[in-house]
mmCIF file of C-alpha atoms in Angstrom:
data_model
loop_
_atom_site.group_PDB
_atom_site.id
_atom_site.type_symbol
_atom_site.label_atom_id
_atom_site.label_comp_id
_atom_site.label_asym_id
_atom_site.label_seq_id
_atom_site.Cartn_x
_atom_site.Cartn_y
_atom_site.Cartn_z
ATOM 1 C CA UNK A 1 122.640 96.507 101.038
ATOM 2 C CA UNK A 2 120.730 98.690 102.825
ATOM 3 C CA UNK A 3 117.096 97.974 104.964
ATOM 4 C CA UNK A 4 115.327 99.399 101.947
ATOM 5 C CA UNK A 5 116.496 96.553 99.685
ATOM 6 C CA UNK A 6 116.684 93.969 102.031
ATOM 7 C CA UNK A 7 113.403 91.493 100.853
ATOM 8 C CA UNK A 8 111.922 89.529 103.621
ATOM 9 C CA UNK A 9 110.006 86.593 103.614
ATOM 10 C CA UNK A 10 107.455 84.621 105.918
ATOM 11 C CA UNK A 11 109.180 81.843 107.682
ATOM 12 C CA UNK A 12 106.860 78.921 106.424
ATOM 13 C CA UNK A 13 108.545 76.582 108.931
ATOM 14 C CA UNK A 14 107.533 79.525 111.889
ATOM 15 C CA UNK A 15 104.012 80.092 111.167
ATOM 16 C CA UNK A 16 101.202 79.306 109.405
ATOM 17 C CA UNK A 17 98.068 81.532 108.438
ATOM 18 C CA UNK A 18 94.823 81.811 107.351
ATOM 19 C CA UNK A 19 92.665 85.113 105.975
ATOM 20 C CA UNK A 20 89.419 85.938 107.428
ATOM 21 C CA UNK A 21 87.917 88.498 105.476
ATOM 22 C CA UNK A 22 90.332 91.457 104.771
ATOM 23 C CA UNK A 23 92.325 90.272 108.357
ATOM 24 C CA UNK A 24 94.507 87.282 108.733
ATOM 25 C CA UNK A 25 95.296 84.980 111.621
ATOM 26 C CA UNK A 26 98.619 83.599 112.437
ATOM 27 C CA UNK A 27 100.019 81.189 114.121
ATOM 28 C CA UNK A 28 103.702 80.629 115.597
ATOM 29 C CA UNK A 29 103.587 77.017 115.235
ATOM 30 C CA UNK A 30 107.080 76.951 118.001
ATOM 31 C CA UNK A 31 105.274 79.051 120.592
ATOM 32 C CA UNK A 32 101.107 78.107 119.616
ATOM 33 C CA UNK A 33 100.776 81.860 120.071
ATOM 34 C CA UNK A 34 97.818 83.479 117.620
ATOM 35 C CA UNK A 35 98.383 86.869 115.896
ATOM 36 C CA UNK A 36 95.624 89.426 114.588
ATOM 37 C CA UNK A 37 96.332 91.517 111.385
ATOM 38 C CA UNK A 38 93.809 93.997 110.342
ATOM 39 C CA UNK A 39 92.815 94.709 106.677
ATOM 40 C CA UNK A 40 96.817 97.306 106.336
ATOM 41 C CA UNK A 41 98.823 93.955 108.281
ATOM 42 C CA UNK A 42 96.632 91.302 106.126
ATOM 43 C CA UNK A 43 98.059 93.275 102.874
ATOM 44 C CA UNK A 44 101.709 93.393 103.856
ATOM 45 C CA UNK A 45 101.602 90.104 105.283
ATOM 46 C CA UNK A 46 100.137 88.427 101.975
ATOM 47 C CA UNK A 47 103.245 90.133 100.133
ATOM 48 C CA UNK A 48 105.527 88.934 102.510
ATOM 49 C CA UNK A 49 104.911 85.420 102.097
ATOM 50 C CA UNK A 50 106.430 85.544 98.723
ATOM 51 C CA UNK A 51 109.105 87.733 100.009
ATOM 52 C CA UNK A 52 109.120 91.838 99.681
ATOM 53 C CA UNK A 53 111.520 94.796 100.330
ATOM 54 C CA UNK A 54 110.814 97.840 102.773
ATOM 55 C CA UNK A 55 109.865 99.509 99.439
ATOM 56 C CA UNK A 56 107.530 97.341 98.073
ATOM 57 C CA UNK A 57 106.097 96.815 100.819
ATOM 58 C CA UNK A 58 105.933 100.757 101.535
ATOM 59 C CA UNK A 59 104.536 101.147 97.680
ATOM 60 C CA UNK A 60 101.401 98.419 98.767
ATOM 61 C CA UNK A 61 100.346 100.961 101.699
ATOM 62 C CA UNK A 62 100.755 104.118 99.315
ATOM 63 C CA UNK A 63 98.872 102.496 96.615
ATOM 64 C CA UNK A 64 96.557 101.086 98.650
ATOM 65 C CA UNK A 65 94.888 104.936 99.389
ATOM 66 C CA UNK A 66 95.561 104.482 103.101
ATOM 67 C CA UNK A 67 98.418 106.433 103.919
ATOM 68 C CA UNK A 68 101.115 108.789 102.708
ATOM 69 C CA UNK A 69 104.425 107.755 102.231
ATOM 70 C CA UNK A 70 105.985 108.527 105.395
ATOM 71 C CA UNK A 71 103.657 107.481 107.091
ATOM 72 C CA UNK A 72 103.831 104.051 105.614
ATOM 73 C CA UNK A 73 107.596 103.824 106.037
ATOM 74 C CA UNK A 74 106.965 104.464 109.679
ATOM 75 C CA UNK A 75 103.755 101.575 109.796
ATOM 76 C CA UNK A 76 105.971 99.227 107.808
ATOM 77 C CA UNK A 77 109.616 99.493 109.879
ATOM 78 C CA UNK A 78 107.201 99.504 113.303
ATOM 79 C CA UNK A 79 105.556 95.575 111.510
ATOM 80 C CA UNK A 80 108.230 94.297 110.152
ATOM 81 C CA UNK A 81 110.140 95.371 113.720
ATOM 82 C CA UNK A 82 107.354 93.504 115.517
ATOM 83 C CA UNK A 83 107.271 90.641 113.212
ATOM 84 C CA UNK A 84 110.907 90.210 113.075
ATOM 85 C CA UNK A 85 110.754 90.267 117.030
ATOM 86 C CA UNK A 86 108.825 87.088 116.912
ATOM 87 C CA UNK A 87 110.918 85.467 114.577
ATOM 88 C CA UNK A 88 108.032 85.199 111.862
ATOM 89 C CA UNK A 89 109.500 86.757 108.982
ATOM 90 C CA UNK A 90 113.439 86.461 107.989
ATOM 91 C CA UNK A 91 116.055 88.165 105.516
ATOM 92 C CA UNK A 92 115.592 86.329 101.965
#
């Protein structure tokens, strides 16, 4: 299996989360620390809570209008890399 097809999911039992407009707010419920998405992290994040691949979470930036595809591989390894360094999303 490569990164690509690897889904991810939101650890429920990590953080919790609330949207505010087109941003959402997190919070690591272990360390009380708060987390800022804009309106591009508030997107991915809402896919990942019921669990997404690098692609389709790649595909959701493209078809959003944002960004080009390589650039949205790049913005999606550098969240889920940042994410995945706090231990808020996981493998599914």
């Amino acid at each position: 299996m490569t990164q690509q097809d690897t889904a991810y999911r939101v650890d429920g039992t990590r953080v919790t989360w609330r949207e505010t407009g087109e941003e959402a707010v997190l919070l690591d419920l272990q360390e009380s620390v708060y987390f800022g998405l804009d309106r591009a992290g508030a997107l991915l994040w809402r896919r990942l809570v019921g669990g997404a691949t690098t692609e389709d979470l790649v595909d959701t930036l493209v078809g959003d209008g944002a960004v080009d595809r390589a650039r949205a591989r790049a913005d999606v390894a550098a969240f889920l890399a940042d994410l995945g360094r706090y231990g808020l999303t996981r493998a599914a």
